[in-house]
Each structure stands twice: as C-alpha cells, then as structure tokens.
Coordinates of N, CA and C in Angstrom, one line a residue:
X123 N -16.9 -33.3 0.4 CA -15.5 -32.4 -0.2 C -14.5 -32.9 -0.3
X124 N -14.1 -32.9 -1.7 CA -12.9 -32.7 -1.6 C -11.6 -31.6 -1.8
X125 N -10.8 -31.8 -1.6 CA -9.4 -30.7 -1.0 C -8.4 -31.4 -2.8
X126 N -8.0 -29.8 -3.2 CA -7.1 -30.2 -4.6 C -5.9 -29.8 -4.4
X127 N -5.5 -29.3 -3.1 CA -3.8 -29.0 -2.9 C -3.8 -27.3 -2.8
X128 N -2.6 -26.6 -3.2 CA -2.2 -25.5 -2.9 C -1.4 -24.9 -4.2
X129 N -1.2 -24.2 -5.6 CA -0.5 -23.8 -6.3 C 0.0 -22.9 -4.8
X130 N 1.5 -22.9 -4.8 CA 2.1 -22.2 -4.0 C 2.8 -21.6 -5.4
X131 N 3.2 -20.8 -6.9 CA 2.8 -20.3 -7.1 C 1.9 -19.2 -7.6
X132 N 1.0 -19.6 -7.0 CA -0.8 -19.6 -7.6 C -0.3 -17.7 -6.1
X133 N 0.1 -18.4 -4.9 CA 0.4 -17.7 -4.2 C 0.9 -16.6 -4.4
X134 N 2.0 -17.1 -4.4 CA 3.0 -15.7 -4.3 C 3.2 -15.1 -5.6
X135 N 2.3 -14.6 -7.0 CA 2.1 -14.1 -7.7 C 1.0 -13.4 -7.4
X136 N -0.3 -13.9 -6.7 CA -1.4 -13.2 -6.1 C -0.4 -12.4 -5.1
X137 N 0.1 -12.5 -4.5 CA 1.1 -11.6 -3.1 C 1.6 -10.9 -3.9
X138 N 2.6 -11.0 -5.0 CA 3.8 -10.1 -5.3 C 2.2 -8.8 -6.3
X139 N 1.5 -9.1 -6.9 CA 0.1 -8.7 -7.4 C -0.4 -8.1 -6.4
X140 N -0.9 -8.1 -5.4 CA -1.9 -7.3 -4.0 C -0.5 -6.3 -4.1
X141 N 0.5 -6.9 -3.1 CA 1.1 -5.7 -3.1 C 1.3 -4.8 -4.3
X142 N 1.5 -4.8 -5.5 CA 1.7 -3.4 -7.0 C 0.4 -2.9 -6.7
X143 N -1.1 -3.9 -6.5 CA -2.1 -3.4 -6.7 C -2.1 -1.9 -6.0
X144 N -2.1 -2.3 -4.3 CA -1.8 -1.2 -3.3 C -0.9 -0.6 -3.1
X145 N 0.0 -0.6 -4.2 CA 1.0 0.4 -4.3 C 0.7 1.5 -4.5
X146 N 0.4 1.0 -6.6 CA -1.0 2.2 -7.1 C -1.9 2.7 -6.6
X147 N -2.5 2.2 -6.3 CA -4.2 2.5 -5.8 C -3.4 3.7 -4.9
X148 N -3.0 3.3 -3.5 CA -2.4 3.8 -2.3 C -1.5 5.7 -3.1
X149 N -1.1 5.3 -4.1 CA 0.0 6.4 -4.1 C -1.2 7.2 -5.4
X150 N -2.2 6.9 -5.9 CA -3.5 7.7 -7.1 C -5.0 8.5 -5.4
X151 N -4.3 7.5 -4.3 CA -5.3 8.1 -3.3 C -5.1 8.5 -2.4
X152 N -3.3 8.5 -2.1 CA -2.7 9.3 -1.3 C -3.1 10.2 -0.9
X153 N -3.2 11.5 -1.2 CA -3.6 12.3 -0.3 C -5.3 12.0 0.4
X154 N -6.2 11.7 -0.5 CA -7.3 11.6 0.4 C -7.4 10.8 1.3
X155 N -6.3 9.4 1.6 CA -6.0 8.5 2.4 C -5.9 9.2 3.5
X156 N -4.6 10.5 3.4 CA -3.7 10.9 4.4 C -5.2 11.7 5.1
X157 N -5.5 12.4 4.4 CA -6.3 13.7 5.0 C -7.3 12.2 6.1
X158 N -8.0 11.6 5.1 CA -8.8 10.8 6.5 C -8.8 10.2 7.7
X159 N -6.6 9.1 7.0 CA -6.4 9.1 8.6 C -5.8 10.3 9.2
X160 N -6.0 11.0 8.9 CA -5.6 12.0 10.3 C -4.0 12.1 9.7
X161 N -3.1 12.4 8.8 CA -2.5 11.6 8.5 C -1.4 12.9 8.2
X162 N 0.5 14.0 8.7 CA 0.4 15.1 7.8 C 1.8 14.6 7.7
X163 N 2.1 15.0 5.8 CA 3.2 13.9 5.5 C 4.8 14.3 6.0
X164 N 4.5 15.9 6.8 CA 5.7 16.3 7.8 C 5.8 15.0 8.6
X165 N 5.2 14.8 9.0 CA 4.6 14.0 10.3 C 5.2 12.7 10.3
X166 N 5.3 12.0 8.7 CA 5.5 11.0 9.5 C 6.7 10.3 8.4
X167 N 7.9 9.4 9.0 CA 8.5 8.7 9.5 C 9.0 7.5 8.4
X168 N 9.3 7.0 7.2 CA 9.6 6.3 6.2 C 10.4 4.7 7.3
X169 N 9.6 4.0 6.9 CA 10.4 2.4 6.9 C 9.9 1.7 6.7
X170 N 10.8 0.4 5.7 CA 10.8 -0.9 5.6 C 9.6 -1.2 6.4
X171 N 9.3 -1.4 8.0 CA 8.7 -2.2 8.3 C 7.3 -1.8 7.3
X172 N 6.2 -1.0 7.5 CA 5.2 -1.2 7.1 C 4.7 -1.9 5.8
X173 N 6.0 -1.6 5.1 CA 5.8 -2.7 3.6 C 6.2 -4.1 3.7
X174 N 7.3 -4.5 4.7 CA 7.9 -6.3 4.8 C 6.7 -6.6 5.6
X175 N 6.0 -6.2 6.6 CA 4.4 -6.4 7.3 C 3.1 -6.9 5.8
X176 N 3.3 -5.4 5.4 CA 1.9 -5.7 4.6 C 2.4 -7.5 3.5
X177 N 3.7 -6.8 3.0 CA 3.7 -7.6 1.9 C 3.5 -9.4 3.5
X178 N 4.4 -9.3 3.8 CA 4.2 -11.0 4.4 C 2.4 -11.2 4.7
X179 N 1.5 -10.1 5.6 CA 0.6 -10.5 5.4 C -0.4 -10.9 4.3
X180 N -0.3 -10.4 3.3 CA -0.8 -10.3 2.0 C 0.0 -12.0 1.1
X181 N 0.8 -12.5 2.0 CA 1.3 -13.6 1.6 C 0.7 -15.1 2.8
X182 N -0.1 -14.2 3.5 CA -1.0 -15.5 4.0 C -2.2 -15.3 3.8
X183 N -2.5 -14.5 3.3 CA -4.2 -14.1 2.9 C -4.3 -14.4 1.7
X184 N -2.8 -14.8 0.6 CA -2.4 -15.5 -0.4 C -2.9 -17.1 0.0
X185 N -2.5 -17.2 0.9 CA -2.3 -18.7 1.2 C -3.8 -19.8 1.6
X186 N -3.8 -18.9 2.4 CA -6.2 -18.7 3.4 C -6.7 -18.4 2.2
X187 N -6.8 -17.9 1.0 CA -7.6 -18.1 0.3 C -6.6 -18.7 -1.1
X188 N -6.5 -20.0 -1.1 CA -6.0 -20.4 -1.6 C -6.3 -21.6 -1.1
X189 N -6.6 -22.2 0.4 CA -7.2 -23.0 0.8 C -8.8 -22.8 0.7
X190 N -8.7 -21.9 0.8 CA -10.9 -21.8 0.8 C -10.8 -22.3 -1.2
X191 N -10.8 -21.1 -1.6 CA -11.3 -21.7 -3.1 C -10.9 -23.6 -3.5
X192 N -9.8 -23.9 -2.5 CA -9.1 -25.0 -2.6 C -10.3 -26.3 -2.2
X193 N -11.0 -25.5 -1.9 CA -12.2 -26.5 -1.0 C -13.6 -26.4 -1.8
X194 N -13.5 -25.5 -3.1 CA -14.5 -25.7 -3.5 C -15.3 -27.5 -4.0
X195 N -13.0 -28.3 -4.8 CA -13.4 -29.2 -4.8 C -12.6 -29.3 -6.0
X196 N -12.7 -30.5 -6.5 CA -12.0 -30.6 -7.8 C -12.5 -30.4 -9.1
X197 N -11.9 -29.3 -10.0 CA -12.5 -29.3 -11.1 C -13.1 -27.8 -11.1
X198 N -13.1 -27.4 -9.6 CA -14.4 -26.1 -9.5 C -13.1 -25.1 -8.8
X199 N -11.6 -25.1 -9.5 CA -10.7 -24.1 -9.0 C -10.6 -23.5 -10.4
X200 N -11.5 -22.6 -10.7 CA -11.4 -21.3 -11.7 C -11.2 -20.1 -11.1
X201 N -10.4 -19.4 -12.6 CA -11.1 -17.9 -11.8 C -12.1 -17.0 -11.6
X202 N -13.2 -17.5 -12.4 CA -14.6 -17.3 -11.9 C -15.0 -17.8 -9.9
X203 N -14.2 -19.0 -9.7 CA -14.8 -19.2 -8.8 C -13.7 -18.1 -7.5
X204 N -12.7 -18.4 -8.4 CA -11.5 -17.6 -7.2 C -12.7 -16.0 -7.0
X205 N -12.3 -15.1 -7.7 CA -13.0 -13.6 -7.9 C -13.8 -14.3 -6.8
X206 N -15.2 -15.0 -7.2 CA -15.8 -14.7 -6.4 C -15.6 -15.3 -4.7
X207 N -15.2 -17.1 -5.1 CA -14.6 -16.8 -3.1 C -13.8 -15.1 -2.6
X208 N -12.6 -14.5 -3.5 CA -12.2 -13.2 -3.1 C -13.7 -12.0 -2.9
X209 N -14.8 -12.4 -3.4 CA -15.5 -11.3 -2.6 C -16.6 -11.6 -1.6
X210 N -16.6 -12.9 -1.4 CA -17.3 -13.1 -0.1 C -16.5 -13.1 1.2
X211 N -15.8 -13.8 0.6 CA -14.1 -13.2 1.6 C -13.7 -11.6 2.1
X212 N -13.7 -11.1 1.3 CA -13.9 -9.5 1.6 C -15.2 -9.0 2.5
X213 N -16.1 -9.5 1.6 CA -17.2 -9.0 2.6 C -17.5 -9.3 3.3
X214 N -17.4 -10.9 3.7 CA -17.3 -11.3 5.4 C -16.5 -11.5 6.3
X215 N -15.2 -11.0 6.1 CA -14.3 -10.7 7.2 C -13.5 -9.0 7.0
X216 N -13.1 -8.9 5.6 CA -12.5 -7.8 5.4 C -13.1 -6.5 6.0
X217 N -14.4 -6.4 4.8 CA -14.8 -4.9 5.2 C -15.2 -5.1 6.5
X218 N -16.0 -6.0 6.7 CA -16.9 -6.0 7.9 C -15.6 -4.8 9.9
X219 N -14.4 -5.7 9.5 CA -13.5 -5.8 10.3 C -12.8 -4.2 9.6
X220 N -13.0 -4.0 9.1 CA -12.0 -2.6 8.4 C -13.9 -1.8 9.5
X221 N -14.2 -1.4 9.5 CA -15.3 -1.0 9.0 C -15.6 -1.0 11.2
X222 N -16.1 -2.5 11.6 CA -16.0 -1.8 13.0 C -15.2 -1.5 13.6
X223 N -13.8 -1.6 12.9 CA -12.8 -1.2 13.4 C -12.0 1.1 13.4
X224 N -12.4 1.2 12.5 CA -12.2 2.6 11.7 C -13.6 3.1 13.3
X225 N -15.0 2.7 13.8 CA -15.6 2.9 14.1 C -15.5 3.6 15.6
X226 N -14.6 2.0 16.0 CA -14.5 2.5 17.2 C -12.9 2.8 17.2
X227 N -12.4 2.9 16.2 CA -11.5 4.4 16.2 C -11.3 5.8 16.0
X228 N -12.8 5.9 15.8 CA -13.8 7.8 15.5 C -12.3 7.5 14.0
X229 N -12.7 7.4 13.5 CA -12.8 7.5 11.4 C -13.6 7.9 11.9
X230 N -13.9 9.2 10.2 CA -14.6 8.6 9.4 C -14.9 7.9 8.9
X231 N -16.1 7.3 7.7 CA -16.3 6.8 6.5 C -15.3 6.5 5.8
X232 N -15.3 8.4 5.6 CA -14.2 7.9 4.2 C -12.8 6.9 4.5
X233 N -12.1 7.2 4.8 CA -10.8 6.0 5.2 C -11.4 4.5 5.0
X234 N -12.4 4.5 5.8 CA -13.6 2.9 5.6 C -13.7 2.9 4.0
X235 N -14.6 4.1 3.3 CA -14.4 3.3 1.7 C -13.4 3.0 1.0
X236 N -11.9 4.2 1.0 CA -10.5 4.3 0.9 C -10.2 2.4 1.4
X237 N -9.4 2.5 2.6 CA -9.4 1.2 3.5 C -9.9 -0.5 2.7
X238 N -11.2 -0.1 2.6 CA -12.3 -1.2 2.4 C -11.9 -1.2 0.6
X239 N -11.4 -0.4 -0.2 CA -11.6 -0.5 -1.7 C -10.4 -1.0 -2.2
X240 N -9.4 -0.9 -1.1 CA -8.1 -1.5 -1.2 C -8.2 -2.7 -1.3
X241 N -8.3 -3.4 -0.2 CA -9.2 -5.2 -0.1 C -9.5 -5.5 -0.9
X242 N -10.8 -4.9 -1.1 CA -11.8 -6.1 -1.9 C -10.7 -5.9 -3.8
X243 N -10.4 -5.4 -3.9 CA -9.2 -5.0 -5.3 C -8.0 -5.9 -4.8
X244 N -7.5 -5.9 -3.3 CA -6.8 -7.7 -3.3 C -7.4 -8.9 -3.6
X245 N -8.2 -8.8 -2.8 CA -9.6 -10.3 -2.5 C -9.9 -10.2 -3.9
X246 N -10.2 -9.9 -5.2 CA -10.9 -9.7 -5.9 C -9.3 -10.5 -6.7
X247 N -8.1 -9.4 -7.4 CA -7.0 -9.3 -7.5 C -6.4 -11.3 -7.1
X248 N -6.1 -11.3 -6.2 CA -5.5 -12.8 -5.0 C -6.9 -13.5 -5.5
X249 N -7.9 -14.0 -5.6 CA -8.3 -14.5 -5.8 C -9.4 -15.6 -6.9
X250 N -8.7 -14.0 -8.5 CA -8.6 -14.6 -9.1 C -7.5 -15.0 -10.3
X251 N -6.1 -14.9 -9.7 CA -5.3 -15.0 -9.7 C -5.2 -16.9 -10.0
X252 N -6.0 -17.1 -7.6 CA -5.2 -18.2 -7.5 C -6.3 -19.0 -8.7
X253 N -7.7 -18.8 -8.3 CA -8.7 -19.6 -9.5 C -7.8 -19.7 -11.2
X254 N -7.2 -18.9 -11.3 CA -6.8 -18.5 -13.1 C -5.4 -19.8 -13.0
X255 N -4.2 -20.1 -11.8 CA -3.6 -21.0 -11.9 C -4.2 -22.4 -11.8
X256 N -5.2 -22.3 -11.5 CA -5.4 -23.5 -10.7 C -4.9 -24.4 -9.8
X257 N -5.1 -25.5 -9.2 CA -4.1 -26.7 -8.5 C -3.1 -27.4 -9.7

C-alpha cells in the first residue's frame, strides 16, 4: 500500500464547504429539525461555541478522511474515489453512530434522517473535494 500524503489546502476547503453546507441545510430544515430535536426557539440560547465546535470537528473529519483517501495509493486520489470513500465512512461510522445515539436518547427517526442526511452531504462533499484536489 502506498500513501500519497495530504493536501492541507483541500482539507481546509473541504471543512469550509462542509460548514457552509451545514448552514444552508439546517436553515432549510430548521423547523422540522427543532421539532424532531424537541427544541423550542424561545428557550434556545445562541452561543458561538456550537459553531466553533462544528468547524473544529469538520477540520478533523476532513483531515482523517484525507488520510483514508490517501491510503488508496498513488494515482487513486480522484474525485470519484473521494466521493465513494466519503460514502463508506458515512455509512460505516456517521449514520450508524447517529442511529444508535438517537435510539438511546429516545429521539424519533425523523431526527435521525435529518441529521444523517446532513452528515451524508458533508461526507460526500468533503470526499469529493479532497479527491478532486488530489495530493
């Protein structure tokens, strides 16, 4: 197995794109998400902490995904292989973890579908960007 290294610009662009995607996604699904998450807008306190945490987490996700994609070997870091890798990471880790956590927390499948859909978009977008940029 060959490891081609990481493109740190691709990692940064992937994290920024994922953060922007999340903003648009949850603005579009804000009301159904709040209902599914059992949140009331009047009780919510706006703080920068969740946004900072989200971006930091997305940087880490992009870095790890770049490592996974890089392990495909020389010449294999492509847009398509990045998208496929993102899909596998989503299915094997993100979607399953969300489903398990939501079941234990007593949330319905509506919240799971909304949140898992967001992370699917993030994984595909990040994988595609990282693969497109190459090493």
